């Protein structure tokens, strides 16, 4: 584990380039830190009364847990490198709890193991046949002999999967995974966002299954996601501390409705941007031996028509050892909803009971947190932008984007000292 960062506060000279960063989520904090480290005088303006945005803690039964993002994708190195730099690498944890499950009207099945976004790499594998039936699996297998131009002009994940593998794969596998991960329908999810290289791989390999197998082979070994012991929100807290130590002027409770003059980095939705999606996370703590064996592994994705309103359930105490240790035998469940469910805790208890096929007792504690996820924004008016609306959803995408924007700003704003010396 690397040593914690220096905590002395550095004050940049008055003539240093000044930058205002709007938005104090992970993107804004990271850009602010990099610019301050590069010698800028940085002021960060955050509308809420706390920093961190979609990384936030909540307390249940005396234990602090994530209310927002609870993990990060391990593709790419940006998040891991940042955690190492902040001295948090020793606390990186990978999930346990076994496979995820699929909840369907016809009963629960383990989610097929070899796939990407629910698209199977081996359509006739026994776990795929079990999930979608033999007829659906054979239709998916047709993908291997269809001309490679079929689906080649698809723009969304839904179009591509239906054209190549048929409705059973789309409805029973891809839809629940995409709802669980992106809270969107596959037909509304641009390929450019979900899997930018999939069409190229289809052209190269000749089938979608082979393209998916290729993608999986290229993924790093080990778990596809990781988290932090103590909660992912610790990343935002550590970044805020690093910002303070680097002299960033962090101001909370300041909503910016019009961009201020001077150099501005917008790390929040643009003022007046279209509203995004509303999602609600309900966390329940229950004490019951019925869940001790983690009967649905690390959690469940819900297929349409399964009699459950939640789109996903995570069995937190099965998935993360540190959470199991903290709750000392009680179980923590996290259910995700689109919108705001009526009587959310009662609904979550009903949904969890249906998913596990048991009658769960009243929770010892519960929390309901509603989030407004930003809509993607493509309009380019020349403003320096980073954060989820332009980088895409998820910490891996947001951190990588913020790092490269900050590097580009620092390169641009570096004084032309070398050229001047040569001329002189
Ligand atoms: C419930 C949930 C679960 C998630 N799970 C995962 C996961 O498991 N893995 C993963 O990788 N990602 C996950 N994410 C997504 C991830 O958290 C986000 O992609 C990431 O945190 C976005 O960071 P950001 O800085 O771009 O935006 P935000 O965190 O949204 O920060 C933007 C900040 O700007 C502020 N702001 C907005 N408007 C203004 C204004 N006008 N003036 C001043 N300030 C303003 C906001 O208050 C906010 O603090 C999850 C998100 C949620 C909500």
Tab-separated table of C-alpha atoms and ligand atoms in Angstrom:
chain	number	residue	atom	x	y	z
A	1	UNK	CA	0.000	0.000	0.000
A	2	UNK	CA	1.366	3.423	-0.851
A	3	UNK	CA	1.803	6.075	1.812
A	4	UNK	CA	-0.935	8.675	2.314
A	5	UNK	CA	-0.451	11.948	0.489
A	6	UNK	CA	1.269	14.978	1.945
A	7	UNK	CA	-1.309	16.990	3.918
A	8	UNK	CA	0.366	20.416	3.808
A	9	UNK	CA	-1.783	23.014	2.028
A	10	UNK	CA	-0.096	24.523	-1.001
A	11	UNK	CA	-1.091	28.058	-2.039
A	12	UNK	CA	-0.522	28.848	-5.717
A	13	UNK	CA	0.939	32.259	-6.607
A	14	UNK	CA	-1.548	35.031	-7.508
A	15	UNK	CA	-0.390	35.098	-11.160
A	16	UNK	CA	-1.185	31.351	-11.609
A	17	UNK	CA	-3.889	30.575	-14.195
A	18	UNK	CA	-7.325	30.588	-12.536
A	19	UNK	CA	-9.961	27.951	-13.207
A	20	UNK	CA	-13.480	27.479	-11.867
A	21	UNK	CA	-14.739	23.894	-11.741
A	22	UNK	CA	-18.518	23.446	-11.532
A	23	UNK	CA	-19.692	20.225	-9.873
A	24	UNK	CA	-18.104	18.436	-6.941
A	25	UNK	CA	-18.687	14.826	-7.943
A	26	UNK	CA	-15.779	12.545	-8.699
A	27	UNK	CA	-15.181	14.221	-12.093
A	28	UNK	CA	-15.055	17.778	-10.752
A	29	UNK	CA	-12.925	16.831	-7.745
A	30	UNK	CA	-10.428	14.987	-9.930
A	31	UNK	CA	-10.065	17.776	-12.505
A	32	UNK	CA	-9.741	20.326	-9.696
A	33	UNK	CA	-7.000	18.265	-8.058
A	34	UNK	CA	-5.024	17.787	-11.279
A	35	UNK	CA	-5.227	21.476	-12.214
A	36	UNK	CA	-4.154	22.542	-8.709
A	37	UNK	CA	-1.255	20.091	-8.864
A	38	UNK	CA	-0.386	21.655	-12.245
A	39	UNK	CA	-0.134	25.122	-10.657
A	40	UNK	CA	-3.647	26.530	-11.300
A	41	UNK	CA	-5.632	28.496	-8.757
A	42	UNK	CA	-8.805	26.408	-8.613
A	43	UNK	CA	-12.227	27.181	-7.175
A	44	UNK	CA	-14.768	24.353	-7.182
A	45	UNK	CA	-18.483	25.191	-6.896
A	46	UNK	CA	-20.866	22.447	-5.751
A	47	UNK	CA	-24.633	22.923	-5.530
A	48	UNK	CA	-25.251	20.411	-2.745
A	49	UNK	CA	-24.105	20.833	0.829
A	50	UNK	CA	-21.672	17.944	0.466
A	51	UNK	CA	-19.071	16.832	-2.068
A	52	UNK	CA	-19.017	13.490	-3.898
A	53	UNK	CA	-22.177	13.613	-6.049
A	54	UNK	CA	-23.271	10.045	-6.814
A	55	UNK	CA	-20.669	8.695	-4.383
A	56	UNK	CA	-22.295	9.080	-0.983
A	57	UNK	CA	-22.574	7.263	2.344
A	58	UNK	CA	-25.655	6.240	4.288
A	59	UNK	CA	-25.851	4.680	7.749
A	60	UNK	CA	-27.899	1.535	8.417
A	61	UNK	CA	-27.996	-0.249	11.765
A	62	UNK	CA	-24.860	1.689	12.700
A	63	UNK	CA	-22.903	0.670	9.581
A	64	UNK	CA	-21.845	3.144	6.877
A	65	UNK	CA	-22.615	1.845	3.374
A	66	UNK	CA	-22.740	3.261	-0.125
A	67	UNK	CA	-25.987	5.040	-0.994
A	68	UNK	CA	-24.874	5.557	-4.608
A	69	UNK	CA	-22.201	3.770	-6.672
A	70	UNK	CA	-20.951	0.703	-4.819
A	71	UNK	CA	-18.276	-0.598	-7.195
A	72	UNK	CA	-16.177	0.242	-10.258
A	73	UNK	CA	-15.429	-1.630	-13.466
A	74	UNK	CA	-11.862	-2.941	-13.495
A	75	UNK	CA	-11.475	-2.474	-17.271
A	76	UNK	CA	-8.872	0.233	-17.862
A	77	UNK	CA	-6.445	1.346	-15.217
A	78	UNK	CA	-7.628	4.859	-14.360
A	79	UNK	CA	-9.586	4.084	-11.161
A	80	UNK	CA	-7.031	1.628	-9.803
A	81	UNK	CA	-4.180	4.062	-10.457
A	82	UNK	CA	-6.095	6.835	-8.686
A	83	UNK	CA	-6.837	4.612	-5.672
A	84	UNK	CA	-3.158	3.711	-5.447
A	85	UNK	CA	-2.146	7.359	-5.618
A	86	UNK	CA	-4.588	8.206	-2.818
A	87	UNK	CA	-3.259	5.398	-0.623
A	88	UNK	CA	-6.485	3.368	-0.863
A	89	UNK	CA	-5.143	0.427	-2.902
A	90	UNK	CA	-4.807	-1.745	0.206
A	91	UNK	CA	-8.580	-1.479	0.696
A	92	UNK	CA	-9.619	-2.621	-2.786
A	93	UNK	CA	-11.913	-5.647	-2.519
A	94	UNK	CA	-13.430	-7.967	-5.094
A	95	UNK	CA	-16.892	-9.456	-4.827
A	96	UNK	CA	-17.628	-12.949	-3.593
A	97	UNK	CA	-21.014	-14.586	-3.244
A	98	UNK	CA	-20.912	-16.656	-6.412
A	99	UNK	CA	-22.788	-16.086	-9.606
A	100	UNK	CA	-25.606	-13.612	-10.188
A	101	UNK	CA	-29.101	-14.943	-10.875
A	102	UNK	CA	-31.912	-14.108	-13.218
A	103	UNK	CA	-35.439	-13.764	-11.804
A	104	UNK	CA	-38.086	-14.750	-14.380
A	105	UNK	CA	-41.800	-15.495	-14.370
A	106	UNK	CA	-40.870	-19.173	-14.832
A	107	UNK	CA	-38.538	-19.313	-11.837
A	108	UNK	CA	-34.993	-18.195	-11.082
A	109	UNK	CA	-31.911	-19.446	-12.940
A	110	UNK	CA	-28.213	-18.607	-12.643
A	111	UNK	CA	-27.167	-15.959	-15.166
A	112	UNK	CA	-25.190	-17.682	-17.956
A	113	UNK	CA	-21.507	-17.413	-17.121
A	114	UNK	CA	-19.851	-16.634	-20.467
A	115	UNK	CA	-21.368	-13.468	-21.853
A	116	UNK	CA	-21.171	-9.717	-22.228
A	117	UNK	CA	-24.208	-7.588	-21.311
A	118	UNK	CA	-26.224	-10.816	-21.276
A	119	UNK	CA	-25.215	-11.783	-24.848
A	120	UNK	CA	-24.028	-15.389	-24.667
A	121	UNK	CA	-20.636	-16.347	-26.103
A	122	UNK	CA	-21.890	-19.952	-26.393
A	123	UNK	CA	-25.613	-20.012	-27.228
A	124	UNK	CA	-25.956	-23.779	-26.747
A	125	UNK	CA	-24.156	-23.889	-23.376
A	126	UNK	CA	-26.321	-25.672	-20.743
A	127	UNK	CA	-26.747	-22.522	-18.623
A	128	UNK	CA	-28.035	-20.606	-21.669
A	129	UNK	CA	-30.457	-23.407	-22.611
A	130	UNK	CA	-31.672	-23.467	-19.010
A	131	UNK	CA	-32.280	-19.715	-19.054
A	132	UNK	CA	-33.997	-19.312	-22.461
A	133	UNK	CA	-35.072	-22.817	-23.519
A	134	UNK	CA	-33.831	-24.973	-26.365
A	135	UNK	CA	-35.778	-23.199	-29.132
A	136	UNK	CA	-34.408	-19.794	-28.049
A	137	UNK	CA	-30.890	-21.207	-27.797
A	138	UNK	CA	-31.051	-22.707	-31.325
A	139	UNK	CA	-32.339	-19.403	-32.708
A	140	UNK	CA	-29.370	-17.699	-31.045
A	141	UNK	CA	-27.056	-20.307	-32.560
A	142	UNK	CA	-28.253	-19.227	-36.050
A	143	UNK	CA	-26.025	-16.188	-35.495
A	144	UNK	CA	-23.071	-18.417	-36.401
A	145	UNK	CA	-24.323	-18.959	-39.973
A	146	UNK	CA	-26.063	-15.653	-40.729
A	147	UNK	CA	-24.202	-13.364	-43.169
A	148	UNK	CA	-22.056	-10.908	-41.217
A	149	UNK	CA	-23.977	-7.945	-42.690
A	150	UNK	CA	-27.083	-8.990	-40.665
A	151	UNK	CA	-27.272	-6.462	-37.810
A	152	UNK	CA	-24.260	-4.643	-39.261
A	153	UNK	CA	-26.186	-1.365	-39.497
A	154	UNK	CA	-27.657	-1.578	-35.978
A	155	UNK	CA	-27.289	1.540	-33.868
A	156	UNK	CA	-28.618	0.161	-30.577
A	157	UNK	CA	-27.748	-2.930	-28.599
A	158	UNK	CA	-31.359	-4.127	-28.841
A	159	UNK	CA	-31.404	-3.981	-32.672
A	160	UNK	CA	-28.129	-5.856	-32.935
A	161	UNK	CA	-29.061	-8.650	-30.523
A	162	UNK	CA	-32.512	-9.193	-32.002
A	163	UNK	CA	-31.168	-9.321	-35.559
A	164	UNK	CA	-28.371	-11.756	-34.762
A	165	UNK	CA	-29.714	-13.906	-31.906
A	166	UNK	CA	-33.489	-13.352	-31.741
A	167	UNK	CA	-36.041	-12.287	-29.140
A	168	UNK	CA	-35.391	-14.935	-26.491
A	169	UNK	CA	-31.813	-13.742	-25.907
A	170	UNK	CA	-32.961	-10.127	-26.074
A	171	UNK	CA	-35.910	-10.454	-23.678
A	172	UNK	CA	-34.678	-13.063	-21.225
A	173	UNK	CA	-30.960	-12.250	-20.991
A	174	UNK	CA	-29.940	-8.890	-22.426
A	175	UNK	CA	-32.927	-6.834	-21.202
A	176	UNK	CA	-32.536	-7.713	-17.485
A	177	UNK	CA	-28.774	-7.183	-17.579
A	178	UNK	CA	-29.037	-3.838	-19.378
A	179	UNK	CA	-31.853	-2.673	-17.064
A	180	UNK	CA	-29.804	-3.718	-14.055
A	181	UNK	CA	-26.600	-2.060	-15.197
A	182	UNK	CA	-27.805	0.996	-17.154
A	183	UNK	CA	-31.479	1.201	-16.062
A	184	UNK	CA	-32.314	1.493	-19.766
A	185	UNK	CA	-33.930	-0.732	-22.384
A	186	UNK	CA	-31.506	-2.338	-24.889
A	187	UNK	CA	-33.468	-0.668	-27.722
A	188	UNK	CA	-32.599	2.746	-26.206
A	189	UNK	CA	-28.962	1.956	-25.534
A	190	UNK	CA	-26.639	3.166	-28.316
A	191	UNK	CA	-23.990	0.607	-29.263
A	192	UNK	CA	-21.468	3.428	-29.036
A	193	UNK	CA	-22.208	3.646	-25.290
A	194	UNK	CA	-22.747	-0.022	-24.443
A	195	UNK	CA	-20.056	-1.759	-26.454
A	196	UNK	CA	-18.261	0.506	-28.930
A	197	UNK	CA	-16.128	-2.269	-30.456
A	198	UNK	CA	-18.849	-4.889	-30.886
A	199	UNK	CA	-19.765	-4.117	-34.531
A	200	UNK	CA	-16.117	-4.100	-35.593
A	201	UNK	CA	-15.627	-7.414	-33.863
A	202	UNK	CA	-18.748	-8.805	-35.548
A	203	UNK	CA	-17.297	-7.833	-38.949
A	204	UNK	CA	-13.958	-9.340	-37.987
A	205	UNK	CA	-15.194	-12.610	-36.418
A	206	UNK	CA	-18.346	-13.170	-38.496
A	207	UNK	CA	-20.766	-13.770	-35.609
A	208	UNK	CA	-21.981	-11.953	-32.510
A	209	UNK	CA	-21.168	-14.932	-30.274
A	210	UNK	CA	-17.566	-14.946	-31.525
A	211	UNK	CA	-17.371	-11.162	-31.090
A	212	UNK	CA	-18.508	-11.565	-27.475
A	213	UNK	CA	-16.055	-14.417	-26.861
A	214	UNK	CA	-13.288	-12.156	-28.232
A	215	UNK	CA	-14.302	-9.308	-25.929
A	216	UNK	CA	-14.239	-11.626	-22.924
A	217	UNK	CA	-10.863	-13.036	-23.871
A	218	UNK	CA	-9.489	-9.481	-23.935
A	219	UNK	CA	-10.924	-8.569	-20.534
A	220	UNK	CA	-8.427	-8.562	-17.672
A	221	UNK	CA	-8.288	-11.765	-15.656
A	222	UNK	CA	-10.223	-11.823	-12.396
A	223	UNK	CA	-13.335	-9.974	-11.349
A	224	UNK	CA	-14.892	-7.424	-13.716
A	225	UNK	CA	-15.727	-5.127	-10.797
A	226	UNK	CA	-14.107	-4.160	-7.523
A	227	UNK	CA	-14.901	-1.852	-4.614
A	228	UNK	CA	-13.402	-0.318	-1.495
A	229	UNK	CA	-13.598	-1.788	1.985
A	230	UNK	CA	-15.649	0.747	3.970
A	231	UNK	CA	-17.509	1.978	0.868
A	232	UNK	CA	-16.797	3.425	-2.569
A	233	UNK	CA	-17.718	6.879	-1.206
A	234	UNK	CA	-14.302	6.902	0.508
A	235	UNK	CA	-12.796	7.663	-2.899
A	236	UNK	CA	-14.660	10.990	-3.053
A	237	UNK	CA	-13.692	11.825	0.544
A	238	UNK	CA	-10.015	11.097	-0.171
A	239	UNK	CA	-10.114	13.186	-3.349
A	240	UNK	CA	-11.701	16.094	-1.474
A	241	UNK	CA	-8.920	15.872	1.143
A	242	UNK	CA	-6.285	15.826	-1.613
A	243	UNK	CA	-7.944	18.888	-3.204
A	244	UNK	CA	-7.816	20.781	0.092
A	245	UNK	CA	-4.177	19.836	0.548
A	246	UNK	CA	-3.413	21.114	-2.956
A	247	UNK	CA	-5.039	24.471	-2.234
A	248	UNK	CA	-8.346	24.023	-4.118
A	249	UNK	CA	-11.007	26.401	-2.814
A	250	UNK	CA	-13.928	23.977	-2.307
A	251	UNK	CA	-17.311	25.711	-1.955
A	252	UNK	CA	-20.507	23.768	-1.304
A	253	UNK	CA	-24.096	25.045	-1.416
A	254	UNK	CA	-23.375	27.103	-4.575
A	255	UNK	CA	-25.655	26.277	-7.530
A	256	UNK	CA	-24.374	27.746	-10.783
A	257	UNK	CA	-27.153	28.753	-13.172
A	258	UNK	CA	-25.036	30.614	-15.736
A	259	UNK	CA	-21.381	29.927	-16.505
A	260	UNK	CA	-19.099	32.490	-14.829
A	261	UNK	CA	-16.479	34.392	-16.855
A	262	UNK	CA	-12.911	33.097	-17.157
A	263	UNK	CA	-11.735	29.524	-17.610
A	264	UNK	CA	-14.519	27.140	-16.549
A	265	UNK	CA	-14.669	23.363	-16.449
A	266	UNK	CA	-18.241	22.083	-16.312
A	267	UNK	CA	-18.331	18.771	-14.429
A	268	UNK	CA	-22.111	18.797	-13.957
A	269	UNK	CA	-25.092	18.776	-16.331
A	270	UNK	CA	-25.198	21.964	-18.438
A	271	UNK	CA	-27.611	24.567	-17.032
A	272	UNK	CA	-30.956	23.874	-18.723
A	273	UNK	CA	-29.971	20.346	-19.880
A	274	UNK	CA	-32.793	17.821	-20.347
A	275	UNK	CA	-33.571	15.912	-17.151
A	276	UNK	CA	-32.133	12.414	-16.952
A	277	UNK	CA	-33.538	9.299	-15.264
A	278	UNK	CA	-34.758	8.977	-11.701
A	279	UNK	CA	-33.677	5.829	-9.878
A	280	UNK	CA	-34.293	4.765	-6.294
A	281	UNK	CA	-32.115	2.524	-4.158
A	282	UNK	CA	-33.778	0.839	-1.182
A	283	UNK	CA	-31.479	-0.857	1.326
A	284	UNK	CA	-32.909	-3.289	3.885
A	285	UNK	CA	-31.211	-4.928	6.843
A	286	UNK	CA	-32.971	-8.164	7.836
A	287	UNK	CA	-32.144	-10.813	10.376
A	288	UNK	CA	-33.200	-14.248	9.127
A	289	UNK	CA	-31.465	-17.611	8.720
A	290	UNK	CA	-33.397	-18.092	5.439
A	291	UNK	CA	-30.763	-16.071	3.562
A	292	UNK	CA	-27.695	-17.510	5.292
A	293	UNK	CA	-26.757	-19.777	2.385
A	294	UNK	CA	-26.963	-16.858	-0.112
A	295	UNK	CA	-29.559	-18.723	-2.203
A	296	UNK	CA	-29.348	-16.165	-5.052
A	297	UNK	CA	-25.584	-15.714	-5.044
A	298	UNK	CA	-24.373	-12.118	-5.109
A	299	UNK	CA	-27.717	-10.895	-6.421
A	300	UNK	CA	-30.461	-11.025	-8.988
A	301	UNK	CA	-31.344	-9.262	-12.217
A	302	UNK	CA	-35.060	-9.158	-12.905
A	303	UNK	CA	-36.500	-10.171	-16.287
A	304	UNK	CA	-39.717	-8.429	-17.369
A	305	UNK	CA	-42.933	-10.135	-16.233
A	306	UNK	CA	-41.420	-11.726	-13.127
A	307	UNK	CA	-43.919	-10.123	-10.702
A	308	UNK	CA	-41.240	-7.921	-9.150
A	309	UNK	CA	-41.027	-4.119	-9.440
A	310	UNK	CA	-37.308	-3.858	-8.631
A	311	UNK	CA	-34.973	-4.166	-11.611
A	312	UNK	CA	-32.126	-5.645	-9.565
A	313	UNK	CA	-31.331	-6.892	-6.070
A	314	UNK	CA	-27.847	-7.101	-4.593
A	315	UNK	CA	-27.293	-9.354	-1.594
A	316	UNK	CA	-24.692	-7.011	-0.123
A	317	UNK	CA	-23.662	-9.264	2.747
A	318	UNK	CA	-23.089	-12.170	0.328
A	319	UNK	CA	-21.238	-10.021	-2.220
A	320	UNK	CA	-18.864	-8.078	0.036
A	321	UNK	CA	-17.102	-9.742	2.984
A	322	UNK	CA	-16.511	-6.457	4.825
A	323	UNK	CA	-20.260	-5.753	4.834
A	324	UNK	CA	-21.005	-9.277	6.121
A	325	UNK	CA	-18.468	-8.748	8.934
A	326	UNK	CA	-19.982	-5.370	9.810
A	327	UNK	CA	-23.557	-6.719	10.107
A	328	UNK	CA	-22.586	-9.711	12.261
A	329	UNK	CA	-25.042	-12.272	10.889
A	330	UNK	CA	-27.808	-9.922	9.677
A	331	UNK	CA	-28.313	-9.549	5.905
A	332	UNK	CA	-28.150	-6.343	3.895
A	333	UNK	CA	-30.104	-6.204	0.627
A	334	UNK	CA	-30.036	-3.400	-1.905
A	335	UNK	CA	-32.907	-3.123	-4.406
A	336	UNK	CA	-32.835	-0.763	-7.396
A	337	UNK	CA	-35.937	0.784	-8.937
A	338	UNK	CA	-36.665	2.979	-11.908
A	339	UNK	CA	-38.504	6.057	-10.640
A	340	UNK	CA	-39.768	6.238	-7.073
A	341	UNK	CA	-41.792	3.253	-5.833
A	342	UNK	CA	-44.835	3.959	-3.663
A	343	UNK	CA	-44.225	2.854	-0.091
A	344	UNK	CA	-40.687	1.925	-1.065
A	345	UNK	CA	-39.645	-0.107	1.993
A	346	UNK	CA	-42.791	-2.282	1.942
A	347	UNK	CA	-42.408	-2.768	-1.819
A	348	UNK	CA	-38.748	-3.725	-1.415
A	349	UNK	CA	-39.591	-6.241	1.299
A	350	UNK	CA	-42.293	-7.796	-0.948
A	351	UNK	CA	-39.932	-7.876	-3.939
A	352	UNK	CA	-37.091	-9.409	-1.934
A	353	UNK	CA	-39.472	-12.036	-0.512
A	354	UNK	CA	-40.639	-12.953	-4.053
A	355	UNK	CA	-37.072	-13.068	-5.373
A	356	UNK	CA	-35.850	-15.334	-2.565
A	357	UNK	CA	-39.113	-17.306	-2.425
A	358	UNK	CA	-39.376	-16.797	1.365
A	359	UNK	CA	-41.379	-14.518	3.655
A	360	UNK	CA	-38.827	-11.998	4.910
A	361	UNK	CA	-39.346	-10.466	8.366
A	362	UNK	CA	-39.667	-6.724	9.023
A	363	UNK	CA	-36.318	-5.048	8.421
A	364	UNK	CA	-34.164	-4.042	11.390
A	365	UNK	CA	-33.349	-0.881	9.476
A	366	UNK	CA	-33.922	0.528	5.995
A	367	UNK	CA	-32.941	3.479	3.818
A	368	UNK	CA	-34.480	4.920	0.667
A	369	UNK	CA	-32.404	7.122	-1.602
A	370	UNK	CA	-33.612	8.648	-4.863
A	371	UNK	CA	-31.088	9.769	-7.465
A	372	UNK	CA	-31.403	11.825	-10.628
A	373	UNK	CA	-28.991	10.369	-13.155
A	374	UNK	CA	-27.919	12.912	-15.788
A	375	UNK	CA	-28.927	12.520	-19.437
A	376	UNK	CA	-26.159	12.125	-22.043
A	377	UNK	CA	-25.316	15.480	-23.677
A	378	UNK	CA	-23.792	15.802	-27.126
A	379	UNK	CA	-24.209	19.536	-27.819
A	380	UNK	CA	-20.753	21.112	-28.053
A	381	UNK	CA	-20.676	24.882	-27.417
A	382	UNK	CA	-16.949	24.965	-26.746
A	383	UNK	CA	-17.264	24.740	-22.941
A	384	UNK	CA	-14.667	22.487	-21.301
A	385	UNK	CA	-16.786	19.533	-20.167
A	386	UNK	CA	-16.287	16.367	-18.177
A	387	UNK	CA	-18.438	14.119	-15.953
A	388	UNK	CA	-21.159	11.611	-16.675
A	389	UNK	CA	-23.227	13.609	-19.241
A	390	UNK	CA	-20.265	13.656	-21.650
A	391	UNK	CA	-18.029	10.806	-20.399
A	392	UNK	CA	-20.715	8.116	-20.097
A	393	UNK	CA	-21.971	6.363	-16.994
A	394	UNK	CA	-19.740	4.727	-14.392
A	395	UNK	CA	-16.607	5.530	-12.460
A	396	UNK	CA	-14.214	3.919	-14.962
A	397	UNK	CA	-15.480	6.125	-17.813
A	398	UNK	CA	-15.784	9.271	-15.695
A	399	UNK	CA	-12.338	9.031	-14.066
A	400	UNK	CA	-10.555	8.302	-17.373
A	401	UNK	CA	-12.327	11.235	-19.061
A	402	UNK	CA	-11.544	13.672	-16.238
A	403	UNK	CA	-7.869	12.658	-16.237
A	404	UNK	CA	-7.506	13.229	-19.971
A	405	UNK	CA	-9.362	16.571	-19.923
A	406	UNK	CA	-7.133	17.824	-17.088
A	407	UNK	CA	-4.005	16.688	-18.951
A	408	UNK	CA	-5.168	18.513	-22.103
A	409	UNK	CA	-5.895	21.743	-20.153
A	410	UNK	CA	-2.497	21.627	-18.474
A	411	UNK	CA	-0.745	21.098	-21.809
A	412	UNK	CA	-2.652	24.033	-23.349
A	413	UNK	CA	-2.100	26.416	-20.448
A	414	UNK	CA	1.577	25.697	-19.937
A	415	UNK	CA	3.522	28.972	-20.588
A	416	UNK	CA	5.570	28.943	-23.816
A	417	UNK	CA	8.759	29.202	-21.732
A	418	UNK	CA	10.865	26.909	-23.927
A	419	UNK	CA	10.019	28.814	-27.123
A	420	UNK	CA	10.807	32.165	-25.508
A	421	UNK	CA	14.206	30.962	-24.340
A	422	UNK	CA	15.071	29.651	-27.781
A	423	UNK	CA	14.052	32.958	-29.406
A	424	UNK	CA	16.097	34.920	-26.888
B	1	LIG	C1	-27.429	4.333	-7.290
B	1	LIG	C2	-26.214	4.438	-8.171
B	1	LIG	C3	-25.432	3.311	-8.365
B	1	LIG	C4	-24.303	3.393	-9.162
B	1	LIG	N1	-23.527	2.283	-9.278
B	1	LIG	C5	-22.360	2.380	-9.942
B	1	LIG	C6	-21.458	1.296	-9.929
B	1	LIG	O1	-21.703	0.275	-9.256
B	1	LIG	N2	-20.298	1.409	-10.645
B	1	LIG	C7	-19.994	2.552	-11.329
B	1	LIG	O2	-18.929	2.621	-11.932
B	1	LIG	N3	-20.835	3.615	-11.328
B	1	LIG	C8	-22.001	3.544	-10.647
B	1	LIG	N4	-22.836	4.620	-10.625
B	1	LIG	C9	-22.531	5.793	-11.481
B	1	LIG	C10	-21.417	6.669	-10.920
B	1	LIG	O3	-21.672	6.933	-9.574
B	1	LIG	C11	-21.394	7.971	-11.722
B	1	LIG	O4	-21.202	7.687	-13.094
B	1	LIG	C12	-20.292	8.931	-11.263
B	1	LIG	O5	-20.227	9.009	-9.860
B	1	LIG	C13	-20.583	10.298	-11.876
B	1	LIG	O6	-19.664	11.244	-11.395
B	1	LIG	P1	-19.755	12.770	-11.890
B	1	LIG	O7	-18.767	13.535	-11.119
B	1	LIG	O8	-19.711	12.814	-13.367
B	1	LIG	O9	-21.255	13.217	-11.532
B	1	LIG	P2	-21.978	13.422	-10.144
B	1	LIG	O10	-21.493	12.479	-9.135
B	1	LIG	O11	-23.431	13.429	-10.488
B	1	LIG	O12	-21.513	14.873	-9.697
B	1	LIG	C14	-22.011	16.049	-10.283
B	1	LIG	C15	-22.067	17.093	-9.183
B	1	LIG	O13	-22.436	18.342	-9.758
B	1	LIG	C16	-23.322	18.990	-8.872
B	1	LIG	N5	-24.109	19.937	-9.656
B	1	LIG	C17	-25.083	19.666	-10.546
B	1	LIG	N6	-25.559	20.788	-11.093
B	1	LIG	C18	-24.849	21.811	-10.547
B	1	LIG	C19	-24.865	23.227	-10.711
B	1	LIG	N7	-25.717	23.833	-11.552
B	1	LIG	N8	-23.995	23.975	-9.983
B	1	LIG	C20	-23.123	23.398	-9.121
B	1	LIG	N9	-23.075	22.051	-8.935
B	1	LIG	C21	-23.908	21.272	-9.634
B	1	LIG	C22	-24.134	17.875	-8.265
B	1	LIG	O14	-24.728	18.263	-7.038
B	1	LIG	C23	-23.105	16.772	-8.118
B	1	LIG	O15	-22.499	16.784	-6.846
B	1	LIG	C24	-23.961	4.600	-9.813
B	1	LIG	C25	-24.750	5.734	-9.604
B	1	LIG	C26	-25.857	5.665	-8.771
B	1	LIG	C27	-26.689	6.901	-8.515
